[in-house]
mmCIF file of C-alpha atoms in Angstrom:
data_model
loop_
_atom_site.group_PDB
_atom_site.id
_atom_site.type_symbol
_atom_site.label_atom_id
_atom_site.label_comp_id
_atom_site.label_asym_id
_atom_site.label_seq_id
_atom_site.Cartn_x
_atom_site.Cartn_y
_atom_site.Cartn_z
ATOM 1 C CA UNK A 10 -21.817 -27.118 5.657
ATOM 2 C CA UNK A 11 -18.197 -27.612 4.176
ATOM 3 C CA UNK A 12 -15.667 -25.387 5.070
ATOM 4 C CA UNK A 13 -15.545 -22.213 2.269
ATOM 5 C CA UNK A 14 -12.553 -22.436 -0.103
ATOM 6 C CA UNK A 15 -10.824 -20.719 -2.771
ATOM 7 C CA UNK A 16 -10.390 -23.072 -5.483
ATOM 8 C CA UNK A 17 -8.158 -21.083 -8.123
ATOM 9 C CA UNK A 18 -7.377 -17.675 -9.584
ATOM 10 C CA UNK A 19 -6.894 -16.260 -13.321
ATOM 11 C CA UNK A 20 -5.856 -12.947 -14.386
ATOM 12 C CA UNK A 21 -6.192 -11.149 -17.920
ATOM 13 C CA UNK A 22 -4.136 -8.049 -18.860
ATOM 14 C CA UNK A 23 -4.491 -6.532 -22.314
ATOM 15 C CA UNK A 24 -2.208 -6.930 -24.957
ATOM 16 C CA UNK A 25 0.023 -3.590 -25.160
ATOM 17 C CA UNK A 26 3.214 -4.484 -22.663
ATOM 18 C CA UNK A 27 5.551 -1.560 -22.205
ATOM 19 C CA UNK A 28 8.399 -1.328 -20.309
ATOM 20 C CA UNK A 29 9.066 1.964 -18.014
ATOM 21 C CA UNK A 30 12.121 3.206 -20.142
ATOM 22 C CA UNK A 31 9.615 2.804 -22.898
ATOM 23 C CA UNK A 32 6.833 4.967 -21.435
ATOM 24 C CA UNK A 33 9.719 7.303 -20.731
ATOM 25 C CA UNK A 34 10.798 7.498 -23.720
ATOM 26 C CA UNK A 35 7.607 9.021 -25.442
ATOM 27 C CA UNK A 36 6.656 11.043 -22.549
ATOM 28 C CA UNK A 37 10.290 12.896 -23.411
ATOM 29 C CA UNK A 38 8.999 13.089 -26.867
ATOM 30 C CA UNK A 39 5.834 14.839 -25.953
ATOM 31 C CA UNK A 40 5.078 18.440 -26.922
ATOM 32 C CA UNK A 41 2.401 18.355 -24.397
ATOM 33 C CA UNK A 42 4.351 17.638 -21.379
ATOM 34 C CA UNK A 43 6.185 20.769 -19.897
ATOM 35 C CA UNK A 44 10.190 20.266 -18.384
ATOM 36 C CA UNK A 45 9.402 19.916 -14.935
ATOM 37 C CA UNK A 46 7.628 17.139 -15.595
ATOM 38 C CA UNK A 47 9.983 15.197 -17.493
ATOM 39 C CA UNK A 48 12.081 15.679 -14.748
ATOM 40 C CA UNK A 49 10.123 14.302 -12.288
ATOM 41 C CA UNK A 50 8.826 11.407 -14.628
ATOM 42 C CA UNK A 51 12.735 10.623 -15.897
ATOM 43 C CA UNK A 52 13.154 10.016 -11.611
ATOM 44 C CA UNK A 53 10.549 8.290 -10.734
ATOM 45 C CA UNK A 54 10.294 5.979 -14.000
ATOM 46 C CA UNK A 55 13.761 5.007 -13.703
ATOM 47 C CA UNK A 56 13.042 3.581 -9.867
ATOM 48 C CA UNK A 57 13.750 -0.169 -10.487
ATOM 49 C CA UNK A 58 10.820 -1.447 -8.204
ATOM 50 C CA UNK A 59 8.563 -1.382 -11.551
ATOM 51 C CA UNK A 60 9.786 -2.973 -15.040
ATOM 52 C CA UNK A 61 6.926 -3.333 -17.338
ATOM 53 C CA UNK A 62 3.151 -2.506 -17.054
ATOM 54 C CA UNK A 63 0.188 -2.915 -18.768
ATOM 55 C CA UNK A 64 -2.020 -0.562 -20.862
ATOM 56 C CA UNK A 65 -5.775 -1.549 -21.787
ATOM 57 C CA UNK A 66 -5.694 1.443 -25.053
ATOM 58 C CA UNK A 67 -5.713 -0.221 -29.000
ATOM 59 C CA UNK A 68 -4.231 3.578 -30.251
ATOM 60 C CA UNK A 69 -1.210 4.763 -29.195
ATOM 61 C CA UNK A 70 0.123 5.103 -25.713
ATOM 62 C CA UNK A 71 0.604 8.757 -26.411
ATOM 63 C CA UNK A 72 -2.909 9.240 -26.867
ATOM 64 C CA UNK A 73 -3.534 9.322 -23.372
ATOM 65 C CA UNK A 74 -1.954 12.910 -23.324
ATOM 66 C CA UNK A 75 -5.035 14.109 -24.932
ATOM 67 C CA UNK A 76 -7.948 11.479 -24.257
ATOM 68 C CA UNK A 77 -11.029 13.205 -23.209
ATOM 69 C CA UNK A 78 -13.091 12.202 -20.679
ATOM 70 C CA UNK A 79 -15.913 10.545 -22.581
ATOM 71 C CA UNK A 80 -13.340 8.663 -24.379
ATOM 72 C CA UNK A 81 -11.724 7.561 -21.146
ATOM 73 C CA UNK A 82 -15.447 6.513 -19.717
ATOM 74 C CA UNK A 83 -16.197 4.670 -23.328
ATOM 75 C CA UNK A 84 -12.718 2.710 -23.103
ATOM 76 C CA UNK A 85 -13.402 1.708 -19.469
ATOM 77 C CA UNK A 86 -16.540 0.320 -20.251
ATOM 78 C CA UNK A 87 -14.873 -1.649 -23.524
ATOM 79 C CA UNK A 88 -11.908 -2.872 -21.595
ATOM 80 C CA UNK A 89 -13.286 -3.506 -18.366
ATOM 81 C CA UNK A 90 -15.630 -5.661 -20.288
ATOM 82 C CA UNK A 91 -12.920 -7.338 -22.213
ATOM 83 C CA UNK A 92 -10.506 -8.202 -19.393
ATOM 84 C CA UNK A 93 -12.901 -9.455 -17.011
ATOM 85 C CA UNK A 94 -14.635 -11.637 -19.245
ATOM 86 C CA UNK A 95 -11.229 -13.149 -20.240
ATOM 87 C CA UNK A 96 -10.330 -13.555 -16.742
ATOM 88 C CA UNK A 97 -13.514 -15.452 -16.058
ATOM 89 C CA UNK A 98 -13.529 -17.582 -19.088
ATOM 90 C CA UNK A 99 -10.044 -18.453 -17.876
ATOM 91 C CA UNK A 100 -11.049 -19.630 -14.847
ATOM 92 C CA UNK A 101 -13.869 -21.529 -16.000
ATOM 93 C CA UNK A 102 -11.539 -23.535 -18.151
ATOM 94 C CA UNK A 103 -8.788 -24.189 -15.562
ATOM 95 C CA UNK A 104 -11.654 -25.121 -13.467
ATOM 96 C CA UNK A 105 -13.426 -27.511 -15.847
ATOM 97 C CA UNK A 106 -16.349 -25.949 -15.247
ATOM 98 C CA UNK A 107 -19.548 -24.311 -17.178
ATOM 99 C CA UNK A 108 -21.101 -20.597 -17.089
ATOM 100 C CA UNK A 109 -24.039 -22.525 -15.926
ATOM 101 C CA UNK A 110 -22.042 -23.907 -12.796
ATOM 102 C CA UNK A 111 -21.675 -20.280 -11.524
ATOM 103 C CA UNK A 112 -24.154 -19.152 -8.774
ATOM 104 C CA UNK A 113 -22.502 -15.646 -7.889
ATOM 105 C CA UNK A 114 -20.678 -12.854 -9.462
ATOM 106 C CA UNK A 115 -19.270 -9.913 -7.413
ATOM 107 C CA UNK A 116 -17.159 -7.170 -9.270
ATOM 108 C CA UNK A 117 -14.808 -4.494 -8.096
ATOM 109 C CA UNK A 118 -13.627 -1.604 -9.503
ATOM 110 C CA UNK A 119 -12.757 2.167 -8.517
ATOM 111 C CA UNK A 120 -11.923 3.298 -11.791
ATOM 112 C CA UNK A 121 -15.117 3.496 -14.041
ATOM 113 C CA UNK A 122 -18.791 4.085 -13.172
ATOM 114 C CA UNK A 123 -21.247 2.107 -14.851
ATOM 115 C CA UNK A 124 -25.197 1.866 -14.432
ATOM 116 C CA UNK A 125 -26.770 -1.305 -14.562
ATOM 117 C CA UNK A 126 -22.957 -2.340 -14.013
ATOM 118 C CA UNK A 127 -20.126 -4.268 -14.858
ATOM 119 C CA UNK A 128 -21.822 -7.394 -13.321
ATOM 120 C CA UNK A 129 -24.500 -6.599 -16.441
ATOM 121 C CA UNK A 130 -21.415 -7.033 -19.372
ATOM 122 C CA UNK A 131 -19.604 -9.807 -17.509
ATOM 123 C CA UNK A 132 -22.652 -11.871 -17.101
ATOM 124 C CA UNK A 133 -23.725 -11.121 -20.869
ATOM 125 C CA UNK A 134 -20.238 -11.620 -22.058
ATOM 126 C CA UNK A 135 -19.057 -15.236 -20.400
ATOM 127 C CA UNK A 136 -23.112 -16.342 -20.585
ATOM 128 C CA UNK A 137 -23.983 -16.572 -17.060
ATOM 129 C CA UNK A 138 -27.265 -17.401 -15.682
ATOM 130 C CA UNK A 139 -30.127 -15.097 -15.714
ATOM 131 C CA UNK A 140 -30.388 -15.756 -11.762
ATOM 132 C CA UNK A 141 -27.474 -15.473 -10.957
ATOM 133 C CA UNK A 142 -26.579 -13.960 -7.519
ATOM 134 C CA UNK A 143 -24.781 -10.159 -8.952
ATOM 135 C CA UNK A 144 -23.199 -7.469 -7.161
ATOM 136 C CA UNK A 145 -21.090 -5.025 -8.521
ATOM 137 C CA UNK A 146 -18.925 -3.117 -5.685
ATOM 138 C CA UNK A 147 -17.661 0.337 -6.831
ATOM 139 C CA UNK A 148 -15.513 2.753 -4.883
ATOM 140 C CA UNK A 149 -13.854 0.785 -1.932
ATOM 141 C CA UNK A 150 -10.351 1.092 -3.850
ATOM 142 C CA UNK A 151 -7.186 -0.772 -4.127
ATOM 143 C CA UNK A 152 -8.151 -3.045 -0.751
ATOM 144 C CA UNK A 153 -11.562 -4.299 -3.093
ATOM 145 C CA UNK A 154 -10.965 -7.877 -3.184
ATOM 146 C CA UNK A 155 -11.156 -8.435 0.147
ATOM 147 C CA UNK A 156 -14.116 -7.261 0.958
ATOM 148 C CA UNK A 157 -15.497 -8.581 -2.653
ATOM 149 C CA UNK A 158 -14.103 -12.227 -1.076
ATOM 150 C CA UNK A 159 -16.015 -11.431 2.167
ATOM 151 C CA UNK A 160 -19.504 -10.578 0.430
ATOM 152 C CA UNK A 161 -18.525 -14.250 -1.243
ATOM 153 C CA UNK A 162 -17.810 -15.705 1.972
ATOM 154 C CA UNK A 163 -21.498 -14.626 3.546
ATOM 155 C CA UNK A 164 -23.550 -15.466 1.087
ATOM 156 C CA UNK A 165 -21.674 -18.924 0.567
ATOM 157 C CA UNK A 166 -22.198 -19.272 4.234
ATOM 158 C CA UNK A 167 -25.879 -19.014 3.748
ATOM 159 C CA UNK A 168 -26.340 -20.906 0.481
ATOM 160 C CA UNK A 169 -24.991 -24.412 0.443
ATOM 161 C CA UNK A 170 -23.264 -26.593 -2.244
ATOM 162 C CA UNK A 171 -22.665 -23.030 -4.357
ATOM 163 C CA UNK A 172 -19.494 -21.560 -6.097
ATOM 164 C CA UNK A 173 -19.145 -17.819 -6.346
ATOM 165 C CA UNK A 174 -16.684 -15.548 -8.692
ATOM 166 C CA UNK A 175 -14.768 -12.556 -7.346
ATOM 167 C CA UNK A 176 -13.542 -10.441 -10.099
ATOM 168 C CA UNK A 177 -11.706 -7.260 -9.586
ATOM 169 C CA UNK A 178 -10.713 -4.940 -12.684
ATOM 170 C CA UNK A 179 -9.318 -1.787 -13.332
ATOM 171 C CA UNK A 180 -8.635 0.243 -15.794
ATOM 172 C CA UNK A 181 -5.995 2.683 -14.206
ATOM 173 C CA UNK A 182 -5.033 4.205 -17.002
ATOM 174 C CA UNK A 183 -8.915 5.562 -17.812
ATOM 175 C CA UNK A 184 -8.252 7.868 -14.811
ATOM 176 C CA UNK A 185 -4.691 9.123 -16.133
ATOM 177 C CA UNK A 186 -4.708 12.820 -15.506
ATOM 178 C CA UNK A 187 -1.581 15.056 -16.964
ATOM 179 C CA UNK A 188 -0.097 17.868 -15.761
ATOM 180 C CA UNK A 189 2.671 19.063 -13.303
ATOM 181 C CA UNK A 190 0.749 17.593 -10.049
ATOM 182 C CA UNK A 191 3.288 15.330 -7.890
ATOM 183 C CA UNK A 192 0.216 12.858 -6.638
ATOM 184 C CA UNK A 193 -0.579 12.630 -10.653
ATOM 185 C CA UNK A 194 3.108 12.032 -11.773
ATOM 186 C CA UNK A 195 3.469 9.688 -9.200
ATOM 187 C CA UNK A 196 0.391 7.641 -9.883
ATOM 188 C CA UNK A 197 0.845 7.893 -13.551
ATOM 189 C CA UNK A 198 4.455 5.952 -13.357
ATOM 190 C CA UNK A 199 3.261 3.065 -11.159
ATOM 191 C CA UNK A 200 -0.711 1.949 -12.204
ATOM 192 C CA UNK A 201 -1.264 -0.301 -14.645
ATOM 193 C CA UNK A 202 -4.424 -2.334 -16.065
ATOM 194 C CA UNK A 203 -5.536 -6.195 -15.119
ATOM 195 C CA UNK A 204 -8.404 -8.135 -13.971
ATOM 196 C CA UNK A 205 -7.996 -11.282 -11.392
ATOM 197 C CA UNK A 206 -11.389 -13.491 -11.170
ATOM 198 C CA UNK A 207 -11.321 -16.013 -8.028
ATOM 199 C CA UNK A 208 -13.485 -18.748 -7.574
ATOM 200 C CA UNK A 209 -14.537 -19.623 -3.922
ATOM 201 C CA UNK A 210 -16.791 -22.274 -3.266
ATOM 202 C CA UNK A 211 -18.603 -24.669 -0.395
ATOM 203 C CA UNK A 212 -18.757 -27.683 -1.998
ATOM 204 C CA UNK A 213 -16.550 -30.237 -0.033
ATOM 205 C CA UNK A 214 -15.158 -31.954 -3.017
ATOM 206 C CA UNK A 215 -12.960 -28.733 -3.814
ATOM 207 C CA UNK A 216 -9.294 -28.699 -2.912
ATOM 208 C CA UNK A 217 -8.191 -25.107 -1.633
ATOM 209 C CA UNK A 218 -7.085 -22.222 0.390
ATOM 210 C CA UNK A 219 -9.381 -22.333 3.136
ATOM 211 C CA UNK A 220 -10.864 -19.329 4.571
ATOM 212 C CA UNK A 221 -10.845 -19.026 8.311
ATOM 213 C CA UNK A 222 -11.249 -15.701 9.499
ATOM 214 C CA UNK A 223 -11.412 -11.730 7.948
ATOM 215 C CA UNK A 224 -10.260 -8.745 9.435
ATOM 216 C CA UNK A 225 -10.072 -4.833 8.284
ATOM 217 C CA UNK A 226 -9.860 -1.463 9.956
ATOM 218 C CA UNK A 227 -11.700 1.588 8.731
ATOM 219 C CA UNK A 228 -9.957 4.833 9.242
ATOM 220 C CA UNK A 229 -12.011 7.075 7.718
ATOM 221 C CA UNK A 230 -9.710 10.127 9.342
ATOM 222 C CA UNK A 231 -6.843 9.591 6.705
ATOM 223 C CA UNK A 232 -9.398 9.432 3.933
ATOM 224 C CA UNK A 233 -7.734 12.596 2.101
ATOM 225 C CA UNK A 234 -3.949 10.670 2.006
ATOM 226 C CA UNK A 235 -5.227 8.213 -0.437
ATOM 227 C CA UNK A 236 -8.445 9.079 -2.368
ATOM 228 C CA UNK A 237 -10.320 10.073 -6.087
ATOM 229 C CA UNK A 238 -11.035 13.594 -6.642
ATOM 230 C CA UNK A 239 -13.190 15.505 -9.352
ATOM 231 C CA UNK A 240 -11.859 18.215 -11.551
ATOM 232 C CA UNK A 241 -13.108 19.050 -14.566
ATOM 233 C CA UNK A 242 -15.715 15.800 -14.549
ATOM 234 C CA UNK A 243 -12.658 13.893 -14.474
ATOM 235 C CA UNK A 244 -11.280 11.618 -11.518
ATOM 236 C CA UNK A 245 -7.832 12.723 -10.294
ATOM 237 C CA UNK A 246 -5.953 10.327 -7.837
ATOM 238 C CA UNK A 247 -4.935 11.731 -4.487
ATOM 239 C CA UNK A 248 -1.495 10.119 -3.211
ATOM 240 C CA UNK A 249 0.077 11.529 -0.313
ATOM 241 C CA UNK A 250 3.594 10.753 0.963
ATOM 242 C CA UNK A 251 1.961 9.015 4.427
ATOM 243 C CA UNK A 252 0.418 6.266 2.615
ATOM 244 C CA UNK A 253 3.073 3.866 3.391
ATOM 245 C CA UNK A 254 3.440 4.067 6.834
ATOM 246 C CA UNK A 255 -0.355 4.337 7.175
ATOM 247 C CA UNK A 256 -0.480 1.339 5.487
ATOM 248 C CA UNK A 257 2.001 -0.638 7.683
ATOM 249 C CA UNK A 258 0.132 0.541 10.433
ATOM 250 C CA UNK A 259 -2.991 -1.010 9.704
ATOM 251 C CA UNK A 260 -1.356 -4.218 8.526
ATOM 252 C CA UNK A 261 0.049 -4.428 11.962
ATOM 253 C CA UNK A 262 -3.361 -3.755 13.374
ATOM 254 C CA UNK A 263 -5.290 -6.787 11.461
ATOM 255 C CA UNK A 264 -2.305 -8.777 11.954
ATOM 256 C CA UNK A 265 -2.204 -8.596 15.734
ATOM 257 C CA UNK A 266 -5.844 -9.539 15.688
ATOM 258 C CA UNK A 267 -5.725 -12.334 13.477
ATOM 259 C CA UNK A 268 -2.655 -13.790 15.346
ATOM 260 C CA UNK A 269 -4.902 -13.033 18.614
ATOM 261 C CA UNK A 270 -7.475 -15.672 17.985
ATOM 262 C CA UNK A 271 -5.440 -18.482 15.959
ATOM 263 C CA UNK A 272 -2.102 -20.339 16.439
ATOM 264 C CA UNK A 273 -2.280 -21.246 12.744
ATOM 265 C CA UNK A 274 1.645 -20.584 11.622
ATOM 266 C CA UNK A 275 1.614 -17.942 8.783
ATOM 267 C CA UNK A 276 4.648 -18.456 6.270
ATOM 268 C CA UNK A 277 3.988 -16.505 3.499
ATOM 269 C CA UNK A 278 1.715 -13.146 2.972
ATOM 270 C CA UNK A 279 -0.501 -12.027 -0.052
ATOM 271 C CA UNK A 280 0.532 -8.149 0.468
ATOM 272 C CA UNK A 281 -0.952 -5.612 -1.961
ATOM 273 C CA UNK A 282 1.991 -4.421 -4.480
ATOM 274 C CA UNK A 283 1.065 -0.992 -3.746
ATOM 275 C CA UNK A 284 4.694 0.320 -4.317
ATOM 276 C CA UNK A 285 8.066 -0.332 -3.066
ATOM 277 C CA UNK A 286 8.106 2.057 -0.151
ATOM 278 C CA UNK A 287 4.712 0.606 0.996
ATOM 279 C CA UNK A 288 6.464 -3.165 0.706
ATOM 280 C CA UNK A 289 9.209 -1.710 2.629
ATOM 281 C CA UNK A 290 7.541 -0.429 5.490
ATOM 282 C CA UNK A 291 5.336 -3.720 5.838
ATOM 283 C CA UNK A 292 8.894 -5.557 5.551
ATOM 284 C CA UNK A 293 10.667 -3.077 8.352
ATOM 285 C CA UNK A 294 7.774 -4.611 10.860
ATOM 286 C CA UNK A 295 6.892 -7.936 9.802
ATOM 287 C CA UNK A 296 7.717 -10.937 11.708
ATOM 288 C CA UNK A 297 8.688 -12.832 8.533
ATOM 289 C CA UNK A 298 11.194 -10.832 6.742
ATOM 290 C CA UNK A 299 11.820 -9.921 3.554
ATOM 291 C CA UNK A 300 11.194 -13.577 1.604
ATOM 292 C CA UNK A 301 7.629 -13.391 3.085
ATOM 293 C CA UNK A 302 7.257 -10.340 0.383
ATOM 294 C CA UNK A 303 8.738 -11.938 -2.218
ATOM 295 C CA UNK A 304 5.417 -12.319 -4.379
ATOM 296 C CA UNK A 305 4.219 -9.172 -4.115
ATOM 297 C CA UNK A 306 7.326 -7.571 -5.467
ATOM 298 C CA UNK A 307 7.324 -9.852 -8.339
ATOM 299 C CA UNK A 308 4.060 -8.922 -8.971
ATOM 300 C CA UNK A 309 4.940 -5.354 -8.818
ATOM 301 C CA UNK A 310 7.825 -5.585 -10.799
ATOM 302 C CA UNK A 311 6.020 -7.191 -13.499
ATOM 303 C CA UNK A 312 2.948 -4.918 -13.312
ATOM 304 C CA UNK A 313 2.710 -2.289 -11.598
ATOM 305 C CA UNK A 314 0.230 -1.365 -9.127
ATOM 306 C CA UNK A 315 -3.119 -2.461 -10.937
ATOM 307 C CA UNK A 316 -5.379 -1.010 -7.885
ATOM 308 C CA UNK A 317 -7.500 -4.108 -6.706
ATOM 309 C CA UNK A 318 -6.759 -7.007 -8.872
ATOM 310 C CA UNK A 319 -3.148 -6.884 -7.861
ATOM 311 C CA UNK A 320 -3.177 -8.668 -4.826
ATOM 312 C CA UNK A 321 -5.177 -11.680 -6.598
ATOM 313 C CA UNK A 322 -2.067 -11.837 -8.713
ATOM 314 C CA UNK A 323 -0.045 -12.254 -5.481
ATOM 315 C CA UNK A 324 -2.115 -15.579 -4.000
ATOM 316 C CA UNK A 325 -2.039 -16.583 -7.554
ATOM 317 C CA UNK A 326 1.366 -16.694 -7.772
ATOM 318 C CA UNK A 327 1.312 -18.282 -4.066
ATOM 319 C CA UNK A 328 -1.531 -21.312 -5.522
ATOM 320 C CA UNK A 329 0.360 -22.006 -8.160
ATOM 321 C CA UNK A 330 3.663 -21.360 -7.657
ATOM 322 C CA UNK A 331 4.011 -22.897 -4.206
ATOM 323 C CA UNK A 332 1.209 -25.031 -4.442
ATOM 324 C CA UNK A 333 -0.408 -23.871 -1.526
ATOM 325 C CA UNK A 334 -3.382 -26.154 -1.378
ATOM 326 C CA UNK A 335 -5.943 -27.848 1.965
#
């Protein structure tokens, strides 16, 4: 069997574009929004990591002040559908290939539940085939596409001459929670909404990234530093101040092992945009330096932190900006 590949990557991101100072700006406005937290929003909107972002809503931004949650569950389900689909369709067409080409789906997402779901709209929505290989992955959180790219990776590895699509999508915003909560102000002025679709494949004509190994840790101990909650039927997002040295930790981990077993010289890094402190602690002990990050904070700066799609925009920009190709 050929060697497993990923061919190409498109992202989607809905059409409102607003800039921080803008989001800013009518959060000052807000009756809703008490003192303190147009304090806190006024510091941590102004932090120049972050310039625009992305919001899946066709009302007004300010409507999210008040959205209930049945509303926020309906527009998940609307936009999730929406932005994956385009994703898909885009990377069928940069591709050059058909719906009917497709022998796999898997989808990611931590920020809507749906049952049958989001494999069910996606398929219906781009026209893929009724046996199609589906599996929708909910709930493993901003790190989703790489396991999504590993499911892809085993079942390619057991089903020859086959292409598979990895889509993740979020809809941040859906799980936007208000009030004078640090974690929620904090989350509020960095997530945005996107969708990344990535095509991987076994067929030996394809030109690529090649896939040689994957690695992960599982810390299940510092669960409650990074996490969804429930209150009030509604999912709250848990952000604690450890994150980013908890996350250059187990960066450090997976890369010692990887650089254990190859000799393969690693020039440039696809490094979830999490935020900048997170970037900066992965910088403080990388071997590369700082120009090894340099795609991830583009991506952030442009977007945000879109939960799982956002490091698909990274080795996007990597494919096709520094034609990274086997």
């Amino acid at each position: 069997m050929s060697s497993i590949k990923i061919v190409d990557i498109a992202t989607a991101n809905p059409p409102l574009k607003l800039t921080q100072e803008e989001i800013l700006n009518r959060i000052l406005k807000s009756p809703l929004r008490s003192a303190r937290e147009k304090k806190l929003y006024t510091k941590f909107l102004t932090e120049p990591s972050i310039r625009t972002r992305y919001v899946a809503i066709e009302d007004q931004p300010e409507k999210l002040f008040e959205e209930t949650q049945d509303e926020a569950i309906d527009r998940f389900q609307v936009q999730a559908t929406r932005l994956g689909a385009q994703a898909v369709k885009k990377l069928l067409r940069r591709t050059g290939l058909k719906p009917h080409d497709i022998d796999g789906i898997i989808i990611t997402t931590c920020t809507g539940y749906l049952c049958p779901g989001l494999t069910s709209y996606i398929s219906q929505a781009v026209g893929l085939r009724e046996d199609i290989y589906a599996l929708d992955m909910v709930g493993t959180g901003c790190g989703a596409a790489l396991p999504g790219m590993k499911s892809a990776w085993q079942y390619l590895t057991a089903h020859a001459d086959s292409r598979v699509i990895v889509l993740a999508v979020e809809i941040c915003t859906a799980t936007s929670y208000w009030n004078e909560d640090l974690d929620l102000i904090i989350s509020n002025s960095i997530f945005g909404d996107g969708a990344a679709a990535c095509l991987l494949t076994n067929r030996g004509e394809s030109a690529g990234l090649e896939i040689r190994e994957f690695q992960s840790v599982l810390w299940p101990q510092y669960r409650d530093e990074l996490r969804y909650v429930t209150k009030n039927g509604r999912l709250l997002n848990v952000l604690k101040k450890d994150v980013p040295s908890l996350a250059a930790s187990a960066f450090h981990r997976i890369y010692q092992r990887l650089t254990k077993d190859f000799t393969v010289k690693i020039d440039r890094m696809a490094v979830h945009p999490g935020g900048r402190k997170i970037l900066d602690e992965i910088e403080a002990i990388s071997p590369f330096g700082g120009e090894a990050l340099r795609r991830s904070r583009s991506v952030l700066a442009r977007y945000g932190n879109m939960s799982s799609p956002s490091v698909l925009y990274v080795l996007r920009d990597i494919l096709h900006k520094d034609n990274c190709q086997t």
